[in-house]
Amino acid sequence: DGGITQSPKYLFRKEGQNVTLSCEQNLNHDAMYWYRQDPGQGLRLIYYSQIVNDFQKGDIAEGYSVSREKKESFPLTVTSAQKNPTAFYLCASSIKVRGNEAFFGQGTRLTVV
Amino acid sequence: QQPVQSPQAVILREGEDAVINCSSSKALYSVHWYRQKHGEAPVFLMILLKGGEQKGHDKISASFNEKKQQSSLYLTASQLSYSGTYFCGTEVFAGGGADGLTFGKGTHLIIQP
């Protein structure tokens, strides 16, 4: 079955540690996205990638980093510079960046203590 | 920049109609509509690409006014299964590139029997 997989579903980290969230898709999509979801804030775009080895900052990129070395994978690192990292993180992909349906993963809930 | 959605929340009786609005300050290339149920990933409803275009399936439809950068989602004869949070996502015209799919803060829809 084709789809987009995020792992793990729940993640706990101590304050000051970097943590990497995994996102893998087997849909052969060029575009991939990372969103952060907080209560009352909707989905806020962190980073997106149009193609392998290319990515752009979204609205709230500070404190986050990404890589896109393979078409299937778009991992997100939450660094210690991110002041409020506790949130629900959603990864999505689409065939291309413009004008195409986005498919979402089931999300990772990150809690930093 | 996030599009603006209104209202923030709607409570309806089963069978009533609802309208959710989405507006942007930028010229829009496309408008997407998604529904998210609690604890789940957002699910695609429809995408609108042309000015004045209206799309729909079953009893959910949407319009896109390109001149005003506005879109509205229409839910007719609402069913209990329509409950959830509705998000509009927008893609803007950008010089030589894409700005990514940006979402509003969402509209909570509660359908009561």
mmCIF file of C-alpha atoms in Angstrom:
data_model
loop_
_atom_site.group_PDB
_atom_site.id
_atom_site.type_symbol
_atom_site.label_atom_id
_atom_site.label_comp_id
_atom_site.label_asym_id
_atom_site.label_seq_id
_atom_site.Cartn_x
_atom_site.Cartn_y
_atom_site.Cartn_z
ATOM 1 C CA ASP A 1 0.000 0.000 0.000
ATOM 2 C CA GLY A 2 1.246 3.458 -0.902
ATOM 3 C CA GLY A 3 1.372 6.057 1.778
ATOM 4 C CA ILE A 4 3.315 8.347 4.037
ATOM 5 C CA THR A 5 4.759 7.080 7.301
ATOM 6 C CA GLN A 6 5.853 9.065 10.299
ATOM 7 C CA SER A 7 7.678 7.537 13.197
ATOM 8 C CA PRO A 8 7.524 7.350 16.087
ATOM 9 C CA LYS A 9 3.947 8.269 17.005
ATOM 10 C CA TYR A 10 5.011 9.598 20.408
ATOM 11 C CA LEU A 11 8.419 10.988 21.289
ATOM 12 C CA PHE A 12 9.789 12.282 24.556
ATOM 13 C CA ARG A 13 13.009 14.235 24.907
ATOM 14 C CA LYS A 14 14.797 16.220 27.534
ATOM 15 C CA GLU A 15 15.146 19.942 27.085
ATOM 16 C CA GLY A 16 18.336 20.902 25.272
ATOM 17 C CA GLN A 17 18.553 17.749 23.162
ATOM 18 C CA ASN A 18 18.158 17.661 19.405
ATOM 19 C CA VAL A 19 15.613 15.186 18.084
ATOM 20 C CA THR A 20 14.906 13.934 14.571
ATOM 21 C CA LEU A 21 11.441 13.035 13.324
ATOM 22 C CA SER A 22 11.177 10.568 10.488
ATOM 23 C CA CYS A 23 8.971 10.922 7.397
ATOM 24 C CA GLU A 24 8.972 8.380 4.569
ATOM 25 C CA GLN A 25 6.707 8.152 1.520
ATOM 26 C CA ASN A 26 6.386 5.526 -1.199
ATOM 27 C CA LEU A 27 4.045 7.533 -3.418
ATOM 28 C CA ASN A 28 6.821 8.723 -5.735
ATOM 29 C CA HIS A 29 5.949 12.322 -4.851
ATOM 30 C CA ASP A 30 8.390 15.124 -5.568
ATOM 31 C CA ALA A 31 7.112 17.559 -2.936
ATOM 32 C CA MET A 32 7.218 17.054 0.813
ATOM 33 C CA TYR A 33 6.219 19.292 3.721
ATOM 34 C CA TRP A 34 6.545 19.596 7.474
ATOM 35 C CA TYR A 35 3.864 21.259 9.595
ATOM 36 C CA ARG A 36 3.527 22.005 13.251
ATOM 37 C CA GLN A 37 0.095 21.875 14.859
ATOM 38 C CA ASP A 38 -0.695 23.599 18.161
ATOM 39 C CA PRO A 39 -4.170 24.102 19.641
ATOM 40 C CA GLY A 40 -5.841 27.099 18.053
ATOM 41 C CA GLN A 41 -2.967 27.720 15.619
ATOM 42 C CA GLY A 42 -3.912 25.473 12.738
ATOM 43 C CA LEU A 43 -1.172 23.928 10.630
ATOM 44 C CA ARG A 44 1.930 26.065 10.359
ATOM 45 C CA LEU A 45 4.456 25.358 7.631
ATOM 46 C CA ILE A 46 7.994 24.679 8.858
ATOM 47 C CA TYR A 47 9.841 23.569 5.717
ATOM 48 C CA TYR A 48 8.957 22.193 2.319
ATOM 49 C CA SER A 49 10.901 20.545 -0.463
ATOM 50 C CA GLN A 50 10.061 20.610 -4.157
ATOM 51 C CA ILE A 51 12.665 18.069 -5.181
ATOM 52 C CA VAL A 52 15.618 16.065 -3.901
ATOM 53 C CA ASN A 53 18.490 18.162 -2.488
ATOM 54 C CA ASP A 54 16.306 21.260 -2.362
ATOM 55 C CA PHE A 55 14.170 22.743 0.419
ATOM 56 C CA GLN A 56 12.732 26.103 1.448
ATOM 57 C CA LYS A 57 11.829 27.665 4.757
ATOM 58 C CA GLY A 58 8.204 28.023 5.669
ATOM 59 C CA ASP A 59 6.643 30.459 8.131
ATOM 60 C CA ILE A 60 8.226 29.055 11.308
ATOM 61 C CA ALA A 61 11.584 27.525 10.299
ATOM 62 C CA GLU A 62 13.629 28.927 13.190
ATOM 63 C CA GLY A 63 14.948 26.173 15.433
ATOM 64 C CA TYR A 64 14.338 23.439 12.857
ATOM 65 C CA SER A 65 16.429 21.836 10.127
ATOM 66 C CA VAL A 66 15.680 19.367 7.331
ATOM 67 C CA SER A 67 17.422 17.355 4.652
ATOM 68 C CA ARG A 68 16.205 15.802 1.421
ATOM 69 C CA GLU A 69 18.874 13.359 0.286
ATOM 70 C CA LYS A 70 16.388 10.832 -1.067
ATOM 71 C CA LYS A 71 13.060 11.324 -2.787
ATOM 72 C CA GLU A 72 11.317 9.094 -0.264
ATOM 73 C CA SER A 73 12.626 10.697 2.903
ATOM 74 C CA PHE A 74 12.327 14.147 4.497
ATOM 75 C CA PRO A 75 13.502 14.037 8.136
ATOM 76 C CA LEU A 76 12.962 17.001 10.448
ATOM 77 C CA THR A 77 15.385 17.842 13.243
ATOM 78 C CA VAL A 78 14.077 19.866 16.144
ATOM 79 C CA THR A 79 17.113 21.585 17.577
ATOM 80 C CA SER A 80 17.755 22.903 21.054
ATOM 81 C CA ALA A 81 17.299 26.399 19.592
ATOM 82 C CA GLN A 82 13.563 25.790 19.204
ATOM 83 C CA LYS A 83 12.080 27.482 22.259
ATOM 84 C CA ASN A 84 8.746 25.656 22.406
ATOM 85 C CA PRO A 85 9.257 22.294 20.698
ATOM 86 C CA THR A 86 6.382 20.425 22.338
ATOM 87 C CA ALA A 87 3.771 20.030 19.594
ATOM 88 C CA PHE A 88 2.141 17.714 17.097
ATOM 89 C CA TYR A 89 4.183 17.437 13.881
ATOM 90 C CA LEU A 90 2.667 16.432 10.559
ATOM 91 C CA CYS A 91 4.478 15.469 7.399
ATOM 92 C CA ALA A 92 2.800 15.617 3.989
ATOM 93 C CA SER A 93 3.641 14.968 0.362
ATOM 94 C CA SER A 94 2.194 15.821 -3.039
ATOM 95 C CA ILE A 95 3.060 14.969 -6.634
ATOM 96 C CA LYS A 96 4.350 18.481 -7.207
ATOM 97 C CA VAL A 97 4.338 21.636 -5.099
ATOM 98 C CA ARG A 98 1.659 23.538 -7.009
ATOM 99 C CA GLY A 99 -1.981 22.629 -7.331
ATOM 100 C CA ASN A 100 -1.935 19.054 -6.090
ATOM 101 C CA GLU A 101 -3.576 17.184 -3.248
ATOM 102 C CA ALA A 102 -1.413 16.766 -0.164
ATOM 103 C CA PHE A 103 -1.340 13.416 1.612
ATOM 104 C CA PHE A 104 -0.615 13.506 5.327
ATOM 105 C CA GLY A 105 1.100 11.107 7.657
ATOM 106 C CA GLN A 106 -0.410 10.217 11.029
ATOM 107 C CA GLY A 107 1.841 12.651 12.870
ATOM 108 C CA THR A 108 4.367 12.565 15.694
ATOM 109 C CA ARG A 109 3.552 14.050 19.059
ATOM 110 C CA LEU A 110 6.756 15.436 20.540
ATOM 111 C CA THR A 111 6.960 16.235 24.225
ATOM 112 C CA VAL A 112 10.015 17.968 25.619
ATOM 113 C CA VAL A 113 10.445 17.862 29.372
ATOM 114 C CA GLN B 1 1.309 34.083 5.811
ATOM 115 C CA GLN B 2 -1.683 32.075 6.994
ATOM 116 C CA PRO B 3 -5.052 32.562 5.268
ATOM 117 C CA VAL B 4 -7.842 33.758 7.536
ATOM 118 C CA GLN B 5 -10.756 31.429 8.236
ATOM 119 C CA SER B 6 -14.162 32.258 9.646
ATOM 120 C CA PRO B 7 -16.012 31.400 11.731
ATOM 121 C CA GLN B 8 -13.736 29.804 14.327
ATOM 122 C CA ALA B 9 -16.446 27.380 15.362
ATOM 123 C CA VAL B 10 -19.911 26.296 14.281
ATOM 124 C CA ILE B 11 -22.488 24.179 16.094
ATOM 125 C CA LEU B 12 -25.274 22.748 13.974
ATOM 126 C CA ARG B 13 -28.131 20.312 14.205
ATOM 127 C CA GLU B 14 -28.017 17.381 11.842
ATOM 128 C CA GLY B 15 -29.530 18.405 8.509
ATOM 129 C CA GLU B 16 -28.616 22.100 8.751
ATOM 130 C CA ASP B 17 -26.296 23.884 6.343
ATOM 131 C CA ALA B 18 -22.957 25.557 7.040
ATOM 132 C CA VAL B 19 -20.595 27.901 5.241
ATOM 133 C CA ILE B 20 -16.904 28.272 6.080
ATOM 134 C CA ASN B 21 -14.928 31.138 4.624
ATOM 135 C CA CYS B 22 -11.269 31.552 3.772
ATOM 136 C CA SER B 23 -9.494 34.696 2.649
ATOM 137 C CA SER B 24 -5.976 35.728 1.774
ATOM 138 C CA SER B 25 -4.179 39.035 1.322
ATOM 139 C CA LYS B 26 -2.124 37.570 -1.533
ATOM 140 C CA ALA B 27 -3.036 36.546 -5.071
ATOM 141 C CA LEU B 28 -3.913 32.881 -4.938
ATOM 142 C CA TYR B 29 -2.887 30.099 -7.286
ATOM 143 C CA SER B 30 -5.042 27.510 -5.558
ATOM 144 C CA VAL B 31 -7.231 26.846 -2.552
ATOM 145 C CA HIS B 32 -7.391 23.467 -0.820
ATOM 146 C CA TRP B 33 -9.918 22.225 1.728
ATOM 147 C CA TYR B 34 -9.190 19.490 4.294
ATOM 148 C CA ARG B 35 -11.047 17.985 7.238
ATOM 149 C CA GLN B 36 -9.346 16.662 10.357
ATOM 150 C CA LYS B 37 -10.959 14.561 13.040
ATOM 151 C CA HIS B 38 -9.498 14.557 16.518
ATOM 152 C CA GLY B 39 -6.236 12.637 16.726
ATOM 153 C CA GLU B 40 -6.181 11.873 13.012
ATOM 154 C CA ALA B 41 -4.403 13.212 9.952
ATOM 155 C CA PRO B 42 -6.114 15.849 7.783
ATOM 156 C CA VAL B 43 -8.030 14.391 4.855
ATOM 157 C CA PHE B 44 -8.294 16.087 1.465
ATOM 158 C CA LEU B 45 -11.742 17.311 0.390
ATOM 159 C CA MET B 46 -11.133 19.339 -2.750
ATOM 160 C CA ILE B 47 -8.901 21.781 -4.557
ATOM 161 C CA LEU B 48 -9.884 24.843 -6.593
ATOM 162 C CA LEU B 49 -7.547 26.194 -9.240
ATOM 163 C CA LYS B 50 -9.468 28.655 -11.387
ATOM 164 C CA GLY B 51 -11.154 31.935 -10.566
ATOM 165 C CA GLY B 52 -14.841 31.538 -9.891
ATOM 166 C CA GLU B 53 -14.612 27.775 -10.097
ATOM 167 C CA GLN B 54 -16.921 25.728 -7.963
ATOM 168 C CA LYS B 55 -16.286 22.109 -7.171
ATOM 169 C CA GLY B 56 -17.975 19.582 -5.023
ATOM 170 C CA HIS B 57 -18.872 16.064 -4.258
ATOM 171 C CA ASP B 58 -21.888 14.714 -2.467
ATOM 172 C CA LYS B 59 -23.193 17.530 -0.269
ATOM 173 C CA ILE B 60 -19.910 19.392 0.167
ATOM 174 C CA SER B 61 -18.962 22.024 -2.366
ATOM 175 C CA ALA B 62 -16.719 25.058 -2.585
ATOM 176 C CA SER B 63 -16.264 28.239 -4.565
ATOM 177 C CA PHE B 64 -13.215 30.331 -5.334
ATOM 178 C CA ASN B 65 -13.368 34.052 -6.068
ATOM 179 C CA GLU B 66 -9.992 34.787 -7.612
ATOM 180 C CA LYS B 67 -10.516 38.564 -7.681
ATOM 181 C CA LYS B 68 -11.183 38.738 -3.961
ATOM 182 C CA GLN B 69 -8.749 35.952 -2.969
ATOM 183 C CA GLN B 70 -11.581 34.249 -1.153
ATOM 184 C CA SER B 71 -13.020 30.776 -0.990
ATOM 185 C CA SER B 72 -16.055 29.342 0.734
ATOM 186 C CA LEU B 73 -16.855 25.757 1.681
ATOM 187 C CA TYR B 74 -20.538 24.778 1.692
ATOM 188 C CA LEU B 75 -21.836 21.839 3.691
ATOM 189 C CA THR B 76 -25.436 21.021 2.839
ATOM 190 C CA ALA B 77 -27.774 18.949 4.979
ATOM 191 C CA SER B 78 -24.966 18.210 7.414
ATOM 192 C CA GLN B 79 -24.435 14.717 8.737
ATOM 193 C CA LEU B 80 -22.893 13.611 12.023
ATOM 194 C CA SER B 81 -19.839 12.429 10.081
ATOM 195 C CA TYR B 82 -19.141 16.010 8.998
ATOM 196 C CA SER B 83 -17.955 16.932 12.491
ATOM 197 C CA GLY B 84 -14.320 17.888 12.718
ATOM 198 C CA THR B 85 -11.970 20.761 12.043
ATOM 199 C CA TYR B 86 -11.909 22.187 8.542
ATOM 200 C CA PHE B 87 -8.775 23.793 7.175
ATOM 201 C CA CYS B 88 -8.304 25.837 4.071
ATOM 202 C CA GLY B 89 -4.874 25.756 2.508
ATOM 203 C CA THR B 90 -3.589 28.268 -0.015
ATOM 204 C CA GLU B 91 -0.821 28.470 -2.557
ATOM 205 C CA VAL B 92 0.128 31.920 -3.768
ATOM 206 C CA PHE B 93 1.560 33.204 -6.981
ATOM 207 C CA ALA B 94 5.233 33.770 -6.281
ATOM 208 C CA GLY B 95 7.834 35.210 -8.569
ATOM 209 C CA GLY B 96 9.845 32.314 -9.963
ATOM 210 C CA GLY B 97 9.021 29.830 -7.229
ATOM 211 C CA ALA B 98 6.525 28.331 -4.837
ATOM 212 C CA ASP B 99 5.679 29.453 -1.332
ATOM 213 C CA GLY B 100 4.343 26.106 -0.227
ATOM 214 C CA LEU B 101 0.894 25.101 0.968
ATOM 215 C CA THR B 102 -0.096 27.320 3.898
ATOM 216 C CA PHE B 103 -3.083 26.601 6.122
ATOM 217 C CA GLY B 104 -5.469 28.693 8.151
ATOM 218 C CA LYS B 105 -6.205 28.177 11.847
ATOM 219 C CA GLY B 106 -9.201 25.991 11.163
ATOM 220 C CA THR B 107 -12.938 26.003 11.784
ATOM 221 C CA HIS B 108 -14.354 23.592 14.353
ATOM 222 C CA LEU B 109 -17.621 22.094 13.192
ATOM 223 C CA ILE B 110 -19.838 20.239 15.661
ATOM 224 C CA ILE B 111 -22.929 18.446 14.394
ATOM 225 C CA GLN B 112 -25.492 17.509 17.010
ATOM 226 C CA PRO B 113 -28.199 14.869 16.495
#
